[in-house]
Amino acid sequence: MSFDLDPDLVVQEAARFLIETPKAQRPRPAVVEIRSRYPLDAQGACAALRLANSIRAGGVANDNHRTS
């Protein structure tokens, strides 16, 4: 697995992982799982979790649904 070291991109990739991977396939707590898979500290892992939750709630526009 290869990562861009831009923290924002790594946070986005970790958030995508959380959204796309069912909880049954992630038996560990989300922050622990993110930190084991991505080069993020606890603050970065929490940012990824926050971003994933915001996207799930519809609070973040993605490239396919841009807001004007």
PDB file of N, CA, C and O in Angstrom:
ATOM      1  N   MET A   1       0.841  -1.164   0.000  1.00  0.00           N
ATOM      2  CA  MET A   1       0.000   0.000   0.000  1.00  0.00           C
ATOM      3  C   MET A   1       0.894   1.238   0.000  1.00  0.00           C
ATOM      4  O   MET A   1       1.832   1.320   0.761  1.00  0.00           O
ATOM      5  N   SER A   2       0.578   2.200  -0.846  1.00  0.00           N
ATOM      6  CA  SER A   2       1.378   3.410  -0.960  1.00  0.00           C
ATOM      7  C   SER A   2       0.553   4.619  -0.532  1.00  0.00           C
ATOM      8  O   SER A   2      -0.644   4.689  -0.812  1.00  0.00           O
ATOM      9  N   PHE A   3       1.198   5.565   0.141  1.00  0.00           N
ATOM     10  CA  PHE A   3       0.494   6.747   0.628  1.00  0.00           C
ATOM     11  C   PHE A   3       1.216   8.005   0.203  1.00  0.00           C
ATOM     12  O   PHE A   3       2.437   8.066   0.177  1.00  0.00           O
ATOM     13  N   ASP A   4       0.442   9.017  -0.118  1.00  0.00           N
ATOM     14  CA  ASP A   4       0.976  10.356  -0.291  1.00  0.00           C
ATOM     15  C   ASP A   4       1.124  10.890   1.129  1.00  0.00           C
ATOM     16  O   ASP A   4       0.236  10.711   1.957  1.00  0.00           O
ATOM     17  N   LEU A   5       2.209  11.538   1.437  1.00  0.00           N
ATOM     18  CA  LEU A   5       2.425  11.982   2.801  1.00  0.00           C
ATOM     19  C   LEU A   5       1.728  13.300   3.136  1.00  0.00           C
ATOM     20  O   LEU A   5       1.891  13.805   4.229  1.00  0.00           O
ATOM     21  N   ASP A   6       0.928  13.835   2.229  1.00  0.00           N
ATOM     22  CA  ASP A   6       0.113  15.009   2.527  1.00  0.00           C
ATOM     23  C   ASP A   6      -0.932  14.578   3.549  1.00  0.00           C
ATOM     24  O   ASP A   6      -1.762  13.726   3.262  1.00  0.00           O
ATOM     25  N   PRO A   7      -0.907  15.153   4.756  1.00  0.00           N
ATOM     26  CA  PRO A   7      -1.824  14.692   5.800  1.00  0.00           C
ATOM     27  C   PRO A   7      -3.292  14.750   5.390  1.00  0.00           C
ATOM     28  O   PRO A   7      -4.059  13.857   5.743  1.00  0.00           O
ATOM     29  N   ASP A   8      -3.691  15.765   4.648  1.00  0.00           N
ATOM     30  CA  ASP A   8      -5.089  15.864   4.245  1.00  0.00           C
ATOM     31  C   ASP A   8      -5.488  14.696   3.352  1.00  0.00           C
ATOM     32  O   ASP A   8      -6.586  14.158   3.486  1.00  0.00           O
ATOM     33  N   LEU A   9      -4.610  14.291   2.456  1.00  0.00           N
ATOM     34  CA  LEU A   9      -4.922  13.167   1.575  1.00  0.00           C
ATOM     35  C   LEU A   9      -4.967  11.848   2.339  1.00  0.00           C
ATOM     36  O   LEU A   9      -5.805  10.994   2.061  1.00  0.00           O
ATOM     37  N   VAL A  10      -4.095  11.691   3.293  1.00  0.00           N
ATOM     38  CA  VAL A  10      -4.091  10.472   4.099  1.00  0.00           C
ATOM     39  C   VAL A  10      -5.360  10.420   4.952  1.00  0.00           C
ATOM     40  O   VAL A  10      -5.987   9.366   5.065  1.00  0.00           O
ATOM     41  N   VAL A  11      -5.766  11.552   5.521  1.00  0.00           N
ATOM     42  CA  VAL A  11      -7.010  11.608   6.300  1.00  0.00           C
ATOM     43  C   VAL A  11      -8.188  11.260   5.404  1.00  0.00           C
ATOM     44  O   VAL A  11      -9.071  10.489   5.793  1.00  0.00           O
ATOM     45  N   GLN A  12      -8.218  11.785   4.191  1.00  0.00           N
ATOM     46  CA  GLN A  12      -9.306  11.488   3.259  1.00  0.00           C
ATOM     47  C   GLN A  12      -9.329  10.002   2.897  1.00  0.00           C
ATOM     48  O   GLN A  12     -10.404   9.387   2.834  1.00  0.00           O
ATOM     49  N   GLU A  13      -8.170   9.422   2.670  1.00  0.00           N
ATOM     50  CA  GLU A  13      -8.100   7.997   2.334  1.00  0.00           C
ATOM     51  C   GLU A  13      -8.568   7.145   3.514  1.00  0.00           C
ATOM     52  O   GLU A  13      -9.286   6.155   3.330  1.00  0.00           O
ATOM     53  N   ALA A  14      -8.181   7.523   4.725  1.00  0.00           N
ATOM     54  CA  ALA A  14      -8.614   6.783   5.909  1.00  0.00           C
ATOM     55  C   ALA A  14     -10.135   6.912   6.091  1.00  0.00           C
ATOM     56  O   ALA A  14     -10.806   5.933   6.431  1.00  0.00           O
ATOM     57  N   ALA A  15     -10.678   8.094   5.843  1.00  0.00           N
ATOM     58  CA  ALA A  15     -12.130   8.290   5.931  1.00  0.00           C
ATOM     59  C   ALA A  15     -12.836   7.423   4.891  1.00  0.00           C
ATOM     60  O   ALA A  15     -13.861   6.793   5.185  1.00  0.00           O
ATOM     61  N   ARG A  16     -12.277   7.366   3.693  1.00  0.00           N
ATOM     62  CA  ARG A  16     -12.857   6.519   2.645  1.00  0.00           C
ATOM     63  C   ARG A  16     -12.857   5.055   3.086  1.00  0.00           C
ATOM     64  O   ARG A  16     -13.833   4.340   2.885  1.00  0.00           O
ATOM     65  N   PHE A  17     -11.753   4.621   3.685  1.00  0.00           N
ATOM     66  CA  PHE A  17     -11.678   3.252   4.190  1.00  0.00           C
ATOM     67  C   PHE A  17     -12.808   2.982   5.188  1.00  0.00           C
ATOM     68  O   PHE A  17     -13.480   1.951   5.130  1.00  0.00           O
ATOM     69  N   LEU A  18     -13.028   3.915   6.118  1.00  0.00           N
ATOM     70  CA  LEU A  18     -14.080   3.733   7.119  1.00  0.00           C
ATOM     71  C   LEU A  18     -15.460   3.642   6.479  1.00  0.00           C
ATOM     72  O   LEU A  18     -16.294   2.840   6.894  1.00  0.00           O
ATOM     73  N   ILE A  19     -15.695   4.451   5.478  1.00  0.00           N
ATOM     74  CA  ILE A  19     -16.998   4.463   4.812  1.00  0.00           C
ATOM     75  C   ILE A  19     -17.218   3.191   4.000  1.00  0.00           C
ATOM     76  O   ILE A  19     -18.307   2.620   4.015  1.00  0.00           O
ATOM     77  N   GLU A  20     -16.184   2.747   3.311  1.00  0.00           N
ATOM     78  CA  GLU A  20     -16.324   1.634   2.372  1.00  0.00           C
ATOM     79  C   GLU A  20     -16.173   0.247   3.006  1.00  0.00           C
ATOM     80  O   GLU A  20     -16.569  -0.745   2.412  1.00  0.00           O
ATOM     81  N   THR A  21     -15.611   0.169   4.204  1.00  0.00           N
ATOM     82  CA  THR A  21     -15.358  -1.122   4.840  1.00  0.00           C
ATOM     83  C   THR A  21     -16.403  -1.373   5.925  1.00  0.00           C
ATOM     84  O   THR A  21     -16.485  -0.612   6.887  1.00  0.00           O
ATOM     85  N   PRO A  22     -17.194  -2.416   5.775  1.00  0.00           N
ATOM     86  CA  PRO A  22     -18.211  -2.719   6.800  1.00  0.00           C
ATOM     87  C   PRO A  22     -17.572  -2.941   8.174  1.00  0.00           C
ATOM     88  O   PRO A  22     -16.449  -3.452   8.278  1.00  0.00           O
ATOM     89  N   LYS A  23     -18.298  -2.568   9.213  1.00  0.00           N
ATOM     90  CA  LYS A  23     -17.779  -2.725  10.573  1.00  0.00           C
ATOM     91  C   LYS A  23     -17.412  -4.170  10.885  1.00  0.00           C
ATOM     92  O   LYS A  23     -16.477  -4.427  11.639  1.00  0.00           O
ATOM     93  N   ALA A  24     -18.128  -5.119  10.308  1.00  0.00           N
ATOM     94  CA  ALA A  24     -17.829  -6.533  10.548  1.00  0.00           C
ATOM     95  C   ALA A  24     -16.422  -6.899  10.074  1.00  0.00           C
ATOM     96  O   ALA A  24     -15.819  -7.840  10.580  1.00  0.00           O
ATOM     97  N   GLN A  25     -15.902  -6.155   9.116  1.00  0.00           N
ATOM     98  CA  GLN A  25     -14.547  -6.395   8.608  1.00  0.00           C
ATOM     99  C   GLN A  25     -13.516  -5.542   9.342  1.00  0.00           C
ATOM    100  O   GLN A  25     -12.335  -5.595   9.030  1.00  0.00           O
ATOM    101  N   ARG A  26     -13.967  -4.730  10.296  1.00  0.00           N
ATOM    102  CA  ARG A  26     -13.084  -3.893  11.102  1.00  0.00           C
ATOM    103  C   ARG A  26     -13.373  -4.170  12.574  1.00  0.00           C
ATOM    104  O   ARG A  26     -14.020  -3.382  13.244  1.00  0.00           O
ATOM    105  N   PRO A  27     -12.914  -5.306  13.099  1.00  0.00           N
ATOM    106  CA  PRO A  27     -13.282  -5.669  14.474  1.00  0.00           C
ATOM    107  C   PRO A  27     -12.666  -4.781  15.555  1.00  0.00           C
ATOM    108  O   PRO A  27     -13.173  -4.730  16.670  1.00  0.00           O
ATOM    109  N   ARG A  28     -11.600  -4.066  15.226  1.00  0.00           N
ATOM    110  CA  ARG A  28     -10.974  -3.191  16.223  1.00  0.00           C
ATOM    111  C   ARG A  28     -11.666  -1.824  16.226  1.00  0.00           C
ATOM    112  O   ARG A  28     -12.305  -1.455  15.253  1.00  0.00           O
ATOM    113  N   PRO A  29     -11.494  -1.052  17.307  1.00  0.00           N
ATOM    114  CA  PRO A  29     -12.038   0.312  17.321  1.00  0.00           C
ATOM    115  C   PRO A  29     -11.484   1.119  16.134  1.00  0.00           C
ATOM    116  O   PRO A  29     -10.349   0.907  15.694  1.00  0.00           O
ATOM    117  N   ALA A  30     -12.282   2.041  15.618  1.00  0.00           N
ATOM    118  CA  ALA A  30     -11.938   2.772  14.395  1.00  0.00           C
ATOM    119  C   ALA A  30     -10.585   3.479  14.484  1.00  0.00           C
ATOM    120  O   ALA A  30      -9.778   3.398  13.554  1.00  0.00           O
ATOM    121  N   VAL A  31     -10.313   4.164  15.578  1.00  0.00           N
ATOM    122  CA  VAL A  31      -9.048   4.901  15.697  1.00  0.00           C
ATOM    123  C   VAL A  31      -7.863   3.930  15.688  1.00  0.00           C
ATOM    124  O   VAL A  31      -6.853   4.187  15.028  1.00  0.00           O
ATOM    125  N   VAL A  32      -7.993   2.824  16.373  1.00  0.00           N
ATOM    126  CA  VAL A  32      -6.920   1.820  16.402  1.00  0.00           C
ATOM    127  C   VAL A  32      -6.703   1.264  14.993  1.00  0.00           C
ATOM    128  O   VAL A  32      -5.563   1.122  14.530  1.00  0.00           O
ATOM    129  N   GLU A  33      -7.786   0.948  14.305  1.00  0.00           N
ATOM    130  CA  GLU A  33      -7.696   0.409  12.947  1.00  0.00           C
ATOM    131  C   GLU A  33      -7.026   1.405  11.999  1.00  0.00           C
ATOM    132  O   GLU A  33      -6.136   1.046  11.224  1.00  0.00           O
ATOM    133  N   ILE A  34      -7.440   2.657  12.053  1.00  0.00           N
ATOM    134  CA  ILE A  34      -6.862   3.682  11.173  1.00  0.00           C
ATOM    135  C   ILE A  34      -5.378   3.843  11.450  1.00  0.00           C
ATOM    136  O   ILE A  34      -4.566   3.898  10.520  1.00  0.00           O
ATOM    137  N   ARG A  35      -5.005   3.908  12.720  1.00  0.00           N
ATOM    138  CA  ARG A  35      -3.591   4.108  13.058  1.00  0.00           C
ATOM    139  C   ARG A  35      -2.730   2.934  12.631  1.00  0.00           C
ATOM    140  O   ARG A  35      -1.549   3.110  12.320  1.00  0.00           O
ATOM    141  N   SER A  36      -3.304   1.735  12.580  1.00  0.00           N
ATOM    142  CA  SER A  36      -2.518   0.581  12.169  1.00  0.00           C
ATOM    143  C   SER A  36      -2.367   0.527  10.645  1.00  0.00           C
ATOM    144  O   SER A  36      -1.417  -0.063  10.140  1.00  0.00           O
ATOM    145  N   ARG A  37      -3.285   1.137   9.912  1.00  0.00           N
ATOM    146  CA  ARG A  37      -3.276   1.068   8.448  1.00  0.00           C
ATOM    147  C   ARG A  37      -2.671   2.291   7.771  1.00  0.00           C
ATOM    148  O   ARG A  37      -2.220   2.205   6.630  1.00  0.00           O
ATOM    149  N   TYR A  38      -2.707   3.427   8.435  1.00  0.00           N
ATOM    150  CA  TYR A  38      -2.286   4.689   7.813  1.00  0.00           C
ATOM    151  C   TYR A  38      -1.274   5.402   8.700  1.00  0.00           C
ATOM    152  O   TYR A  38      -1.308   5.259   9.921  1.00  0.00           O
ATOM    153  N   PRO A  39      -0.402   6.196   8.102  1.00  0.00           N
ATOM    154  CA  PRO A  39       0.612   6.916   8.895  1.00  0.00           C
ATOM    155  C   PRO A  39       0.018   8.152   9.576  1.00  0.00           C
ATOM    156  O   PRO A  39       0.356   9.297   9.257  1.00  0.00           O
ATOM    157  N   LEU A  40      -0.907   7.916  10.506  1.00  0.00           N
ATOM    158  CA  LEU A  40      -1.571   9.008  11.216  1.00  0.00           C
ATOM    159  C   LEU A  40      -1.386   8.836  12.719  1.00  0.00           C
ATOM    160  O   LEU A  40      -1.349   7.713  13.219  1.00  0.00           O
ATOM    161  N   ASP A  41      -1.311   9.964  13.415  1.00  0.00           N
ATOM    162  CA  ASP A  41      -1.311   9.912  14.873  1.00  0.00           C
ATOM    163  C   ASP A  41      -2.769   9.905  15.330  1.00  0.00           C
ATOM    164  O   ASP A  41      -3.692   9.853  14.512  1.00  0.00           O
ATOM    165  N   ALA A  42      -2.995   9.940  16.627  1.00  0.00           N
ATOM    166  CA  ALA A  42      -4.356   9.879  17.156  1.00  0.00           C
ATOM    167  C   ALA A  42      -5.203  11.054  16.655  1.00  0.00           C
ATOM    168  O   ALA A  42      -6.372  10.879  16.317  1.00  0.00           O
ATOM    169  N   GLN A  43      -4.599  12.237  16.577  1.00  0.00           N
ATOM    170  CA  GLN A  43      -5.332  13.410  16.102  1.00  0.00           C
ATOM    171  C   GLN A  43      -5.755  13.227  14.638  1.00  0.00           C
ATOM    172  O   GLN A  43      -6.880  13.537  14.271  1.00  0.00           O
ATOM    173  N   GLY A  44      -4.875  12.714  13.805  1.00  0.00           N
ATOM    174  CA  GLY A  44      -5.194  12.467  12.403  1.00  0.00           C
ATOM    175  C   GLY A  44      -6.253  11.396  12.245  1.00  0.00           C
ATOM    176  O   GLY A  44      -7.148  11.499  11.398  1.00  0.00           O
ATOM    177  N   ALA A  45      -6.176  10.349  13.074  1.00  0.00           N
ATOM    178  CA  ALA A  45      -7.177   9.286  13.021  1.00  0.00           C
ATOM    179  C   ALA A  45      -8.545   9.825  13.418  1.00  0.00           C
ATOM    180  O   ALA A  45      -9.562   9.487  12.793  1.00  0.00           O
ATOM    181  N   CYS A  46      -8.581  10.678  14.420  1.00  0.00           N
ATOM    182  CA  CYS A  46      -9.852  11.287  14.832  1.00  0.00           C
ATOM    183  C   CYS A  46     -10.388  12.214  13.745  1.00  0.00           C
ATOM    184  O   CYS A  46     -11.605  12.271  13.523  1.00  0.00           O
ATOM    185  N   ALA A  47      -9.511  12.906  13.046  1.00  0.00           N
ATOM    186  CA  ALA A  47      -9.934  13.761  11.930  1.00  0.00           C
ATOM    187  C   ALA A  47     -10.549  12.918  10.821  1.00  0.00           C
ATOM    188  O   ALA A  47     -11.559  13.309  10.222  1.00  0.00           O
ATOM    189  N   ALA A  48      -9.976  11.756  10.546  1.00  0.00           N
ATOM    190  CA  ALA A  48     -10.526  10.860   9.527  1.00  0.00           C
ATOM    191  C   ALA A  48     -11.897  10.345   9.953  1.00  0.00           C
ATOM    192  O   ALA A  48     -12.829  10.282   9.140  1.00  0.00           O
ATOM    193  N   LEU A  49     -12.039  10.000  11.204  1.00  0.00           N
ATOM    194  CA  LEU A  49     -13.316   9.527  11.727  1.00  0.00           C
ATOM    195  C   LEU A  49     -14.370  10.638  11.653  1.00  0.00           C
ATOM    196  O   LEU A  49     -15.508  10.406  11.241  1.00  0.00           O
ATOM    197  N   ARG A  50     -13.980  11.845  12.017  1.00  0.00           N
ATOM    198  CA  ARG A  50     -14.876  12.996  11.938  1.00  0.00           C
ATOM    199  C   ARG A  50     -15.307  13.245  10.500  1.00  0.00           C
ATOM    200  O   ARG A  50     -16.491  13.469  10.212  1.00  0.00           O
ATOM    201  N   LEU A  51     -14.366  13.178   9.561  1.00  0.00           N
ATOM    202  CA  LEU A  51     -14.677  13.378   8.148  1.00  0.00           C
ATOM    203  C   LEU A  51     -15.619  12.286   7.642  1.00  0.00           C
ATOM    204  O   LEU A  51     -16.608  12.585   6.951  1.00  0.00           O
ATOM    205  N   ALA A  52     -15.356  11.042   7.982  1.00  0.00           N
ATOM    206  CA  ALA A  52     -16.222   9.935   7.550  1.00  0.00           C
ATOM    207  C   ALA A  52     -17.638  10.130   8.077  1.00  0.00           C
ATOM    208  O   ALA A  52     -18.618   9.950   7.340  1.00  0.00           O
ATOM    209  N   ASN A  53     -17.765  10.507   9.336  1.00  0.00           N
ATOM    210  CA  ASN A  53     -19.090  10.726   9.916  1.00  0.00           C
ATOM    211  C   ASN A  53     -19.803  11.893   9.248  1.00  0.00           C
ATOM    212  O   ASN A  53     -21.009  11.843   9.009  1.00  0.00           O
ATOM    213  N   SER A  54     -19.060  12.936   8.928  1.00  0.00           N
ATOM    214  CA  SER A  54     -19.649  14.092   8.252  1.00  0.00           C
ATOM    215  C   SER A  54     -20.135  13.727   6.852  1.00  0.00           C
ATOM    216  O   SER A  54     -21.226  14.129   6.434  1.00  0.00           O
ATOM    217  N   ILE A  55     -19.350  12.943   6.138  1.00  0.00           N
ATOM    218  CA  ILE A  55     -19.747  12.508   4.793  1.00  0.00           C
ATOM    219  C   ILE A  55     -20.991  11.632   4.880  1.00  0.00           C
ATOM    220  O   ILE A  55     -21.943  11.813   4.106  1.00  0.00           O
ATOM    221  N   ARG A  56     -21.013  10.702   5.816  1.00  0.00           N
ATOM    222  CA  ARG A  56     -22.182   9.835   5.987  1.00  0.00           C
ATOM    223  C   ARG A  56     -23.445  10.642   6.286  1.00  0.00           C
ATOM    224  O   ARG A  56     -24.533  10.284   5.850  1.00  0.00           O
ATOM    225  N   ALA A  57     -23.288  11.719   7.028  1.00  0.00           N
ATOM    226  CA  ALA A  57     -24.435  12.548   7.415  1.00  0.00           C
ATOM    227  C   ALA A  57     -24.831  13.525   6.314  1.00  0.00           C
ATOM    228  O   ALA A  57     -25.808  14.246   6.457  1.00  0.00           O
ATOM    229  N   GLY A  58     -24.050  13.550   5.230  1.00  0.00           N
ATOM    230  CA  GLY A  58     -24.365  14.454   4.129  1.00  0.00           C
ATOM    231  C   GLY A  58     -23.846  15.866   4.337  1.00  0.00           C
ATOM    232  O   GLY A  58     -24.245  16.778   3.629  1.00  0.00           O
ATOM    233  N   GLY A  59     -22.931  16.045   5.291  1.00  0.00           N
ATOM    234  CA  GLY A  59     -22.431  17.375   5.604  1.00  0.00           C
ATOM    235  C   GLY A  59     -21.258  17.840   4.766  1.00  0.00           C
ATOM    236  O   GLY A  59     -20.811  18.963   4.893  1.00  0.00           O
ATOM    237  N   VAL A  60     -20.741  16.981   3.897  1.00  0.00           N
ATOM    238  CA  VAL A  60     -19.592  17.337   3.075  1.00  0.00           C
ATOM    239  C   VAL A  60     -19.944  17.054   1.629  1.00  0.00           C
ATOM    240  O   VAL A  60     -20.382  15.966   1.285  1.00  0.00           O
ATOM    241  N   ALA A  61     -19.746  18.058   0.763  1.00  0.00           N
ATOM    242  CA  ALA A  61     -19.987  17.845  -0.672  1.00  0.00           C
ATOM    243  C   ALA A  61     -18.814  17.068  -1.237  1.00  0.00           C
ATOM    244  O   ALA A  61     -17.663  17.322  -0.898  1.00  0.00           O
ATOM    245  N   ASN A  62     -19.099  16.090  -2.101  1.00  0.00           N
ATOM    246  CA  ASN A  62     -18.012  15.376  -2.768  1.00  0.00           C
ATOM    247  C   ASN A  62     -17.926  15.833  -4.221  1.00  0.00           C
ATOM    248  O   ASN A  62     -18.725  16.650  -4.661  1.00  0.00           O
ATOM    249  N   ASP A  63     -16.971  15.329  -4.955  1.00  0.00           N
ATOM    250  CA  ASP A  63     -16.756  15.772  -6.342  1.00  0.00           C
ATOM    251  C   ASP A  63     -17.959  15.516  -7.231  1.00  0.00           C
ATOM    252  O   ASP A  63     -18.144  16.208  -8.223  1.00  0.00           O
ATOM    253  N   ASN A  64     -18.774  14.526  -6.928  1.00  0.00           N
ATOM    254  CA  ASN A  64     -19.908  14.197  -7.782  1.00  0.00           C
ATOM    255  C   ASN A  64     -21.121  15.059  -7.505  1.00  0.00           C
ATOM    256  O   ASN A  64     -22.047  15.103  -8.289  1.00  0.00           O
ATOM    257  N   HIS A  65     -21.136  15.719  -6.372  1.00  0.00           N
ATOM    258  CA  HIS A  65     -22.304  16.525  -5.994  1.00  0.00           C
ATOM    259  C   HIS A  65     -21.851  17.890  -5.492  1.00  0.00           C
ATOM    260  O   HIS A  65     -22.007  18.206  -4.321  1.00  0.00           O
ATOM    261  N   ARG A  66     -21.287  18.664  -6.349  1.00  0.00           N
ATOM    262  CA  ARG A  66     -20.787  19.975  -5.944  1.00  0.00           C
ATOM    263  C   ARG A  66     -21.944  20.921  -5.642  1.00  0.00           C
ATOM    264  O   ARG A  66     -22.948  20.927  -6.311  1.00  0.00           O
ATOM    265  N   THR A  67     -21.743  21.729  -4.601  1.00  0.00           N
ATOM    266  CA  THR A  67     -22.751  22.719  -4.255  1.00  0.00           C
ATOM    267  C   THR A  67     -22.351  24.051  -4.854  1.00  0.00           C
ATOM    268  O   THR A  67     -21.178  24.349  -5.019  1.00  0.00           O
ATOM    269  N   SER A  68     -23.327  24.883  -5.192  1.00  0.00           N
ATOM    270  CA  SER A  68     -23.014  26.185  -5.786  1.00  0.00           C
ATOM    271  C   SER A  68     -22.988  27.270  -4.767  1.00  0.00           C
ATOM    272  O   SER A  68     -23.576  27.236  -3.772  1.00  0.00           O
TER     273      SER A  68
END
